[in-house]
């Protein structure tokens, strides 16, 4: 198996050849690239080649286009090819997949506007050749409008190449689960998960449209070529179902398996759920797929085997390894006993009650090697610890117990809230505070939109201070960064600027941390956590030469979307029942964001799910491996800064 990393591939053929051995699992051709930008550039090149070919044949090229975050790089690359290589779009006809309904074409979040901003305003396509479903039709005209859309596609000679993204429901276009393969352009009700994912664009769930007009599954499958792109860890689960699952209306993207000229273009993160990546030993010898039995792979395999067999690590036998396609691993290590012991010790060494390291003289058992292995700042005590929390609340939710411990061990704990969090406070919560203010002071607060965002941010701040007190953290050690990218939400699409990075660099210089904790939630469907990590990474990059940097140790925590798989855990902090209860009290201080599914209800917004359940579930996983049975465990992945 090959992961493409360079731009020097003339076609997908090389990469596709590698998929042959995986055809038992994969029912559609898949190519995997290391980076989304490179994947997108390959797709843009295919589009450019098609446009040129059709022009040479004296024909128009008919493109089916998608919106959303996924195809943005493709459009950027097409604009570049147009500007730098002179590719003309005069001969191109486009049909977009979908549009929210009802929505005006001028609305900041309409797909009409999206397409203008990302593509059409920057190329030479005649306006008459652009087609996007009309989100502004009167309700009684929608059915006729959809029929006209189908007719226009047919009159253009059908779609030559259709670009698709995939939603976490498995939708293509807005064909949500339950869509028939015979469906054509129509009005559809959006799935709740799709609407939750769209909060990033519309600010609150209530503002996300409930319906949309979308091309049907049949419309899409009639295209002569279909290319689906998916990037990011948050797509890994649904991509695996689309590629490896059986064809079903439950996951409309599986219909693409029936297309004879379909392709999935993935980055490595989105491909993470495929058998060849997740459990490559099932596909064949690792070496043949360009992989090796390193420490991480060993931990992944043994953890998987323990789950498959329902056994604790130390109880796995040679037969277990043999019968689960792990003969290769077995022969390398000689016996199950050797592998088991190694895995057991490695996992055991991740467990520590001293996340900041032991202060001199603490504890009585001398440890030959501090657990987990520490950087050169290990002996510094007390440490300056800087915890980055994307929104107020993420830190207590994901590492509230560790926070308690760090404060209890008398480290100097600072918490930096990267965004204001104003977007998660509902209007009704603000209204409650305004009523309160009017009651006690007799004054009316200014409720205009700009001021409302300020007041909502103030509510988040007050709650963060309350939670800090519960955890024993000095409220004066809280830093509200209010990164500007987050505030652009109502206007342009979020873009990181130098200012976001400069603010972060200044804080790092001020604190000079020995230890950093940051959210490594790469599966965050809203993107805020991913953007926050991107900013912190850039800020750390700029701070490399600072004297504190070399000795600084960094850990990534994760929230509700996708916890660290056990094999990626480098530090595990166990919590007692009392600490778990205290953590819950801290989390509940953030009551204004309690309606936020992703914050309080797990990945799918289950409102009844308790916030501390994640750490309890992790503890059960450790227990199943044969580790001590704790009330809860918070886990961290080492972030190599060097
Ligand atoms: C957009 C569309 C949708 C998106 C999908 C993924 O025109 O039809 O199917 O492709 O929801 O969205 P992103 O790319 O934002 O993750």
XYZ file of C-alpha atoms and ligand atoms in Angstrom:
658
model
C 0.000 0.000 0.000
C 1.242 3.410 -0.783
C 0.442 6.803 0.669
C 1.083 9.473 -1.909
C 3.086 12.351 -0.613
C 4.442 14.203 -3.598
C 3.114 16.163 -6.524
C 5.060 14.146 -9.058
C 2.373 11.567 -9.734
C 1.157 11.804 -13.292
C -2.031 9.842 -12.625
C -3.832 8.051 -9.851
C -2.936 4.737 -11.484
C 0.090 3.941 -9.326
C -1.812 4.591 -6.172
C -4.818 2.679 -7.441
C -2.762 -0.391 -8.273
C -1.922 -0.550 -4.600
C -5.571 -0.869 -3.692
C -5.836 -4.262 -5.401
C -4.728 -6.202 -2.353
C -7.297 -4.417 -0.253
C -10.185 -5.104 -2.623
C -11.507 -7.754 -0.269
C -12.415 -4.944 2.135
C -12.713 -1.920 -0.091
C -15.581 -1.774 -2.558
C -14.574 1.417 -4.304
C -11.185 2.628 -5.567
C -9.430 4.724 -2.930
C -6.319 6.885 -3.100
C -4.730 8.226 0.054
C -2.521 11.289 0.211
C -0.450 12.492 3.121
C -1.821 16.042 2.931
C -5.249 17.387 1.899
C -3.669 20.114 -0.218
C -1.824 17.595 -2.350
C -4.931 15.453 -2.716
C -6.938 18.501 -3.752
C -4.281 19.526 -6.257
C -4.539 16.100 -7.905
C -8.291 16.467 -8.251
C -7.921 20.012 -9.587
C -5.477 18.678 -12.162
C -7.981 16.057 -13.289
C -10.603 18.789 -13.694
C -8.197 21.023 -15.628
C -7.251 18.137 -17.932
C -10.916 17.376 -18.542
C -11.674 20.998 -19.407
C -8.793 21.075 -21.900
C -9.768 17.731 -23.438
C -13.391 18.759 -23.927
C -12.302 22.051 -25.422
C -9.996 20.216 -27.843
C -12.961 18.022 -28.818
C -15.085 21.115 -29.410
C -17.351 20.286 -26.474
C -18.298 21.921 -23.215
C -17.092 20.397 -19.937
C -19.958 19.858 -17.504
C -18.856 19.887 -13.865
C -20.861 18.936 -10.800
C -19.610 20.997 -7.860
C -19.801 20.743 -4.094
C -19.513 23.259 -1.278
C -18.396 22.887 2.353
C -14.880 22.961 3.722
C -13.622 19.943 1.762
C -13.424 21.265 -1.824
C -11.987 24.669 -0.883
C -8.403 23.606 -1.698
C -9.592 22.231 -5.063
C -11.115 25.614 -5.913
C -7.998 27.457 -4.732
C -5.890 25.297 -7.007
C -8.241 25.771 -9.978
C -8.037 29.547 -9.488
C -4.250 29.264 -9.412
C -4.222 27.188 -12.621
C -6.513 29.753 -14.240
C -4.236 32.653 -13.233
C -0.834 31.087 -13.729
C -1.428 28.601 -16.519
C -4.178 30.444 -18.357
C -6.828 27.711 -18.024
C -10.096 29.191 -19.272
C -13.540 28.306 -17.929
C -15.429 29.896 -20.846
C -16.216 26.426 -22.056
C -17.375 25.090 -18.686
C -20.926 24.526 -17.451
C -21.445 23.901 -13.735
C -24.183 22.371 -11.606
C -23.919 22.614 -7.852
C -25.114 19.772 -5.711
C -27.300 21.665 -3.300
C -28.432 24.806 -1.533
C -30.026 25.432 1.844
C -33.740 26.184 1.754
C -35.055 28.750 2.338
C -32.105 31.068 1.900
C -31.386 34.156 -0.157
C -28.479 33.927 -2.620
C -26.964 36.933 -0.822
C -27.013 35.312 2.622
C -23.467 35.022 4.020
C -23.901 31.258 4.360
C -25.736 30.512 1.114
C -23.979 28.181 -1.277
C -24.484 30.804 -4.016
C -22.300 33.139 -2.020
C -19.828 30.362 -1.153
C -19.305 29.511 -4.811
C -18.826 33.145 -5.776
C -16.298 33.727 -2.996
C -14.325 30.554 -3.534
C -14.463 30.088 -7.304
C -16.747 31.963 -9.664
C -15.556 35.507 -8.821
C -11.999 34.479 -9.646
C -12.395 32.704 -13.006
C -13.802 33.575 -16.427
C -16.913 31.385 -16.413
C -19.966 33.090 -18.020
C -22.722 33.595 -15.414
C -25.273 31.916 -17.719
C -23.322 28.659 -17.475
C -23.537 28.485 -13.676
C -26.375 26.496 -12.069
C -27.084 26.253 -8.337
C -30.392 25.015 -6.874
C -32.552 27.999 -5.989
C -33.003 28.370 -2.258
C -35.211 31.426 -2.654
C -38.135 29.846 -4.542
C -41.608 30.084 -3.055
C -42.495 26.803 -1.344
C -45.124 25.968 -3.985
C -42.557 26.414 -6.784
C -39.906 24.105 -5.348
C -41.080 20.885 -7.025
C -41.168 22.543 -10.454
C -37.771 24.166 -9.743
C -36.267 20.754 -8.986
C -37.673 19.299 -12.204
C -36.198 22.228 -14.153
C -32.808 21.546 -12.536
C -32.872 17.908 -13.673
C -33.902 19.022 -17.162
C -31.076 21.555 -17.358
C -28.536 18.851 -16.445
C -29.932 16.549 -19.137
C -29.928 19.360 -21.716
C -26.283 20.079 -20.928
C -25.562 16.462 -21.893
C -25.198 15.160 -18.332
C -22.373 15.754 -15.865
C -18.867 14.784 -16.948
C -17.282 14.941 -13.515
C -19.025 15.267 -10.175
C -17.095 16.409 -7.088
C -18.466 15.273 -3.727
C -17.762 15.699 -0.043
C -19.214 13.405 2.607
C -21.161 14.356 5.709
C -20.777 12.508 8.995
C -24.226 11.007 8.366
C -22.841 9.507 5.160
C -24.729 12.001 3.017
C -23.571 12.931 -0.473
C -25.066 16.199 -1.619
C -27.684 16.504 1.081
C -28.994 12.990 0.485
C -29.386 12.065 4.112
C -29.727 8.475 5.427
C -32.858 6.879 4.013
C -32.426 8.449 0.570
C -33.332 6.091 -2.250
C -30.890 5.339 -5.054
C -33.672 6.462 -7.411
C -33.992 9.913 -5.847
C -33.620 12.994 -8.035
C -33.369 16.702 -7.215
C -35.733 17.494 -4.355
C -36.346 19.237 -1.054
C -34.952 17.299 1.914
C -34.979 17.644 5.688
C -31.473 17.836 7.072
C -30.357 15.268 9.616
C -29.767 16.561 13.150
C -26.067 15.646 12.956
C -25.712 17.588 9.701
C -27.320 20.597 11.365
C -25.056 20.291 14.400
C -22.041 20.237 12.094
C -23.333 23.389 10.368
C -23.362 25.375 13.631
C -19.802 26.367 12.790
C -21.211 28.416 9.902
C -24.492 29.636 11.349
C -23.430 30.291 14.953
C -26.319 28.506 16.663
C -28.430 25.461 15.949
C -31.623 27.507 15.626
C -30.109 29.527 12.779
C -29.165 26.455 10.728
C -31.823 25.873 8.027
C -33.880 22.725 8.516
C -34.208 21.906 4.838
C -32.215 22.025 1.628
C -32.672 21.392 -2.084
C -30.298 18.676 -3.256
C -29.530 16.699 -6.375
C -30.720 13.121 -5.812
C -28.619 9.976 -5.540
C -29.646 9.014 -9.070
C -28.675 12.451 -10.377
C -25.222 12.009 -8.838
C -24.751 8.421 -10.016
C -25.597 9.458 -13.596
C -22.449 11.580 -13.740
C -19.838 9.920 -15.965
C -17.147 10.308 -13.309
C -17.588 10.786 -9.558
C -14.777 11.845 -7.212
C -15.469 12.030 -3.495
C -12.995 13.860 -1.295
C -12.750 13.512 2.475
C -10.213 15.083 4.794
C -9.701 14.920 8.535
C -10.040 12.483 11.369
C -13.675 13.411 11.954
C -14.516 11.745 8.624
C -12.607 8.501 9.289
C -15.515 6.521 10.710
C -18.043 7.354 8.006
C -15.477 6.960 5.217
C -14.731 3.423 6.428
C -18.443 2.592 6.364
C -18.829 4.119 2.896
C -15.855 2.201 1.481
C -16.090 -1.107 3.324
C -19.760 -1.397 4.305
C -22.473 -2.960 2.197
C -24.577 -0.737 -0.038
C -27.430 0.689 1.971
C -29.663 3.731 2.236
C -28.381 4.054 5.815
C -25.112 5.405 4.432
C -25.970 7.024 1.081
C -22.278 7.328 0.154
C -22.203 3.511 -0.174
C -24.227 3.940 -3.394
C -20.993 5.147 -4.992
C -19.735 1.555 -4.820
C -22.100 0.893 -7.726
C -20.617 3.600 -9.915
C -18.222 2.196 -12.481
C -16.009 5.256 -12.565
C -15.970 6.403 -8.962
C -13.000 7.315 -6.788
C -12.434 8.315 -3.178
C -9.596 10.743 -2.556
C -8.608 10.827 1.111
C -5.974 12.281 3.342
C -4.331 9.985 5.843
C -6.539 11.111 8.720
C -9.789 10.436 6.861
C -8.438 7.039 5.798
C -7.685 6.128 9.429
C -10.718 3.843 9.790
C -9.953 1.675 6.736
C -8.835 -1.865 7.505
C -5.547 -1.376 5.688
C -4.682 1.527 8.020
C -6.441 0.554 11.254
C -5.539 -3.153 11.310
C -3.055 -3.576 8.439
C -1.984 -7.069 9.601
C -5.357 -8.317 8.355
C -4.462 -7.224 4.835
C -1.002 -8.801 4.535
C 2.624 -8.603 5.675
C 3.274 -5.113 7.005
C 6.445 -4.636 5.027
C 4.590 -5.094 1.760
C 2.424 -2.142 2.659
C 5.406 0.032 3.532
C 4.757 -0.279 7.293
C 6.796 -1.750 10.135
C 6.269 -3.444 13.466
C 7.371 -0.474 15.549
C 6.302 0.203 19.158
C 3.136 2.002 18.148
C 2.050 -0.772 15.802
C 2.723 -3.375 18.482
C 0.603 -1.498 20.992
C -2.139 -1.052 18.426
C -2.138 -4.751 17.518
C -2.098 -6.086 21.085
C -4.780 -3.671 22.207
C -6.912 -4.744 19.253
C -6.284 -8.420 19.986
C -7.257 -7.970 23.633
C -10.513 -6.351 22.531
C -11.202 -9.018 19.920
C -10.668 -11.864 22.357
C -12.093 -10.105 25.409
C -8.915 -11.029 27.322
C -6.529 -9.092 29.521
C -3.127 -8.569 27.897
C -1.258 -11.029 30.096
C -3.739 -13.778 29.226
C -3.228 -13.658 25.447
C -1.805 -16.897 24.049
C 0.264 -17.887 21.027
C -2.944 -19.300 19.547
C -4.693 -15.938 19.952
C -1.932 -14.213 17.984
C -1.872 -16.934 15.340
C -5.584 -17.065 14.771
C -5.864 -13.277 14.421
C -3.330 -12.781 11.609
C -0.588 -11.711 14.003
C 1.847 -14.540 13.225
C 4.391 -12.032 11.969
C 4.471 -10.248 15.313
C 4.648 -13.542 17.157
C 7.617 -14.818 15.168
C 9.475 -11.532 15.655
C 9.153 -11.680 19.448
C 9.322 -15.431 19.961
C 6.259 -15.893 22.142
C 3.017 -14.322 23.261
C 4.505 -14.057 26.736
C 7.252 -11.686 25.526
C 4.856 -9.474 23.617
C 2.308 -9.418 26.425
C 4.850 -8.440 29.021
C 6.229 -5.663 26.887
C 2.773 -4.271 26.171
C 1.721 -4.587 29.811
C 4.779 -2.675 31.048
C 4.379 0.020 28.439
C 0.755 0.670 29.336
C 1.507 0.441 33.039
C 4.280 3.015 32.660
C 1.842 5.537 31.245
C -0.094 5.637 34.543
C 0.887 8.402 36.918
C -0.760 10.301 39.750
C 1.837 13.072 39.315
C 1.137 14.700 35.953
C 3.541 17.540 36.780
C 6.210 15.120 37.951
C 7.064 14.359 41.573
C 8.289 17.187 43.745
C 11.584 16.479 45.532
C 11.005 14.154 48.463
C 7.420 13.252 47.536
C 6.273 9.652 47.658
C 8.310 6.908 49.249
C 8.885 4.389 46.496
C 12.033 5.273 44.562
C 11.356 4.972 40.861
C 14.222 4.038 38.618
C 12.596 5.862 35.774
C 10.005 8.607 36.174
C 6.668 7.563 34.694
C 5.994 8.491 31.955
C 9.455 9.345 30.667
C 10.109 13.027 31.311
C 11.920 15.806 29.538
C 14.842 17.717 31.016
C 12.491 19.945 33.030
C 11.370 16.904 35.017
C 12.976 18.057 38.214
C 11.705 21.658 38.077
C 9.340 22.246 40.968
C 6.945 23.890 41.187
C 6.376 24.016 37.443
C 4.812 26.796 35.434
C 2.028 24.966 33.664
C 0.066 26.461 30.803
C -3.175 24.765 29.797
C -4.670 25.839 26.489
C -8.426 25.430 26.319
C -10.140 26.245 22.992
C -13.468 27.357 24.549
C -13.942 28.074 28.234
C -14.910 24.673 29.628
C -12.921 22.376 27.376
C -10.145 22.129 29.931
C -12.295 20.944 32.845
C -14.294 18.666 30.602
C -11.265 16.889 29.210
C -8.676 17.163 31.967
C -10.499 18.539 35.005
C -9.130 15.793 37.265
C -5.562 16.392 36.113
C -6.103 20.103 36.663
C -7.167 19.386 40.239
C -4.023 17.339 40.804
C -1.701 19.942 39.308
C -3.210 22.615 41.550
C -3.106 20.335 44.571
C 0.576 19.611 43.903
C 1.140 23.389 44.129
C 2.268 23.975 40.583
C 1.720 27.433 39.113
C -1.236 26.610 36.879
C -2.277 29.033 34.127
C -5.247 28.471 31.845
C -5.458 30.206 28.475
C -8.878 30.308 26.824
C -8.218 30.623 23.144
C -11.628 31.801 21.934
C -14.214 33.865 23.758
C -16.881 31.173 23.525
C -19.562 33.810 22.868
C -20.886 31.631 20.054
C -21.992 28.870 22.419
C -24.103 31.061 24.727
C -27.713 31.095 23.657
C -29.767 34.285 23.446
C -32.134 32.981 26.118
C -29.235 32.621 28.567
C -28.136 36.189 27.855
C -31.695 37.355 28.361
C -31.704 35.765 31.809
C -28.609 37.752 32.765
C -30.090 40.968 31.327
C -33.256 40.450 33.357
C -31.136 39.898 36.438
C -29.169 43.059 35.806
C -32.304 45.099 35.293
C -33.785 43.717 38.487
C -30.788 44.518 40.710
C -29.544 47.743 39.150
C -32.653 49.052 37.419
C -30.704 49.664 34.196
C -31.378 48.316 30.743
C -28.321 46.790 29.107
C -27.691 47.544 25.498
C -28.836 44.447 23.620
C -27.447 45.242 20.162
C -25.688 42.467 18.315
C -22.073 43.577 18.916
C -22.737 44.161 22.573
C -24.532 40.815 22.886
C -21.358 39.003 21.791
C -19.398 40.972 24.414
C -21.913 40.088 27.137
C -21.966 36.427 26.137
C -18.173 36.337 26.330
C -18.433 37.919 29.793
C -20.784 35.117 30.893
C -18.247 32.546 29.695
C -15.511 34.337 31.608
C -17.502 34.380 34.827
C -18.205 30.667 34.481
C -14.542 29.928 33.767
C -13.553 31.769 36.948
C -16.137 29.799 38.931
C -14.813 26.498 37.548
C -11.223 27.530 38.296
C -12.154 28.164 41.937
C -13.682 24.682 42.185
C -10.405 23.230 40.871
C -8.238 25.259 43.219
C -6.781 27.357 40.397
C -6.215 31.059 41.042
C -8.825 32.949 38.918
C -6.142 35.582 38.260
C -4.119 32.948 36.421
C -6.767 32.718 33.700
C -5.896 34.306 30.356
C -8.692 35.144 27.940
C -7.044 35.400 24.553
C -10.200 36.116 22.479
C -8.409 35.047 19.315
C -9.746 37.141 16.441
C -10.318 34.283 13.971
C -13.295 33.121 16.044
C -15.021 36.471 15.988
C -15.164 36.495 12.168
C -17.952 33.975 12.279
C -20.788 36.300 11.232
C -18.932 37.716 8.266
C -16.238 35.982 6.299
C -15.179 32.372 6.636
C -12.821 31.805 9.532
C -9.235 32.508 8.656
C -6.247 32.382 10.938
C -4.217 35.593 10.900
C -0.820 36.642 12.171
C -2.591 38.360 15.056
C -3.932 35.012 16.380
C -0.401 33.664 16.416
C 1.167 36.848 17.839
C -1.249 36.863 20.797
C -0.299 33.274 21.579
C 3.438 33.935 21.212
C 3.145 36.833 23.703
C 1.452 34.625 26.279
C 4.086 31.900 25.899
C 6.826 34.492 26.382
C 5.068 35.823 29.479
C 4.569 32.442 31.183
C 7.673 30.581 29.903
C 5.989 27.255 30.677
C 7.699 24.059 31.796
C 4.638 22.119 30.720
C 1.925 22.775 28.144
C -1.408 21.016 27.740
C -3.449 21.578 24.580
C -6.560 20.145 22.945
C -5.614 17.651 20.265
C -9.191 17.152 19.089
C -8.534 16.559 15.433
C -11.959 14.968 15.071
C -13.741 18.158 16.125
C -16.400 18.587 13.438
C -16.679 22.338 14.125
C -13.046 22.886 13.360
C -12.472 25.320 16.253
C -10.231 22.926 18.160
C -8.271 22.092 15.046
C -7.756 25.777 14.256
C -6.696 26.475 17.866
C -4.090 23.723 17.679
C -2.864 25.070 14.335
C -2.382 28.512 15.907
C -0.582 27.113 18.944
C 1.672 25.028 16.699
C 2.641 28.128 14.719
C 3.202 30.109 17.934
C 5.448 27.379 19.352
C 7.323 27.277 16.087
C 8.054 30.985 16.488
C 9.144 30.467 20.104
C 11.689 27.752 19.383
C 14.682 29.906 20.201
C 13.320 31.076 23.562
C 15.348 29.833 26.546
C 12.372 28.011 28.102
C 11.492 26.105 24.947
C 14.054 23.278 25.011
C 12.961 22.077 28.452
C 9.233 22.479 27.818
C 7.154 19.315 27.747
C 3.795 19.223 25.969
C 0.750 16.987 26.223
C -2.356 16.773 24.086
C -5.701 15.978 25.661
C -8.934 15.112 23.898
C -12.563 15.850 24.520
C -15.780 14.142 23.691
C -15.446 13.584 19.952
C -12.815 10.873 19.787
C -10.741 10.021 22.872
C -7.170 8.806 22.464
C -7.090 5.175 21.430
C -5.186 3.270 24.125
C -2.184 2.660 21.893
C -1.672 6.408 21.529
C -1.871 7.162 25.253
C 1.482 8.278 26.680
C 0.244 9.517 30.056
C -2.789 8.277 31.965
C -3.891 10.132 35.089
C -6.214 8.073 37.308
C -8.953 9.827 39.292
C -10.540 8.848 42.578
C -14.344 8.944 43.016
C -13.966 12.209 44.983
C -11.893 13.802 42.229
C -14.378 12.659 39.608
C -17.211 14.282 41.581
C -15.220 17.506 41.955
C -14.464 17.524 38.237
C -18.163 17.207 37.521
C -18.847 20.184 39.791
C -16.297 22.213 37.818
C -17.876 21.204 34.529
C -21.310 22.230 35.709
C -20.060 25.760 36.377
C -20.118 26.133 32.584
C -23.866 25.927 32.542
C -24.362 28.380 29.663
C -22.843 25.937 27.241
C -24.707 22.929 28.589
C -26.969 22.861 25.554
C -23.912 22.316 23.366
C -24.095 18.720 22.277
C -20.422 18.372 21.453
C -19.367 19.933 24.761
C -21.695 18.172 27.128
C -23.277 15.342 25.262
C -20.500 13.503 23.514
C -19.826 13.241 19.829
C -23.432 12.951 18.792
C -24.925 15.516 21.060
C -26.640 13.061 23.366
C -27.935 15.449 26.001
C -28.228 12.817 28.722
C -24.643 11.733 28.516
C -22.673 12.799 31.571
C -19.587 14.829 30.795
C -17.281 12.705 32.904
C -18.392 9.490 31.166
C -15.463 9.658 28.741
C -12.876 9.300 31.506
C -14.943 6.510 33.098
C -15.109 4.661 29.785
C -11.327 4.973 29.399
C -10.895 3.502 32.844
C -12.977 0.483 31.820
C -10.714 -0.020 28.803
C -7.646 -0.030 31.040
C -9.387 -2.431 33.363
C -10.183 -4.778 30.479
C -6.509 -4.830 29.523
C -5.702 -6.048 33.021
C -4.622 -2.704 34.486
C -5.800 -1.421 37.893
C -9.504 -0.597 38.088
C -9.799 3.164 38.724
C -12.943 5.314 38.956
C -11.881 7.289 35.874
C -8.752 7.961 33.826
C -7.777 11.035 31.828
C -5.393 10.373 28.985
C -2.754 12.389 27.152
C -0.633 11.978 24.071
C 2.910 13.316 24.115
C 3.324 16.257 21.765
C 6.855 16.298 20.455
C 7.808 19.955 20.155
C 11.309 19.402 18.806
C -21.992 20.352 -0.019
C -22.558 19.014 0.183
C -22.263 18.215 1.416
C -20.828 18.361 1.926
C -20.646 17.527 3.195
C -19.264 17.701 3.788
O -22.349 20.859 -1.269
O -23.279 18.583 -0.624
O -22.509 16.867 1.112
O -19.947 17.941 0.942
O -21.589 17.900 4.148
O -19.080 18.993 4.242
P -17.632 19.523 4.688
O -16.803 19.496 3.456
O -17.849 20.939 5.152
O -17.136 18.595 5.722
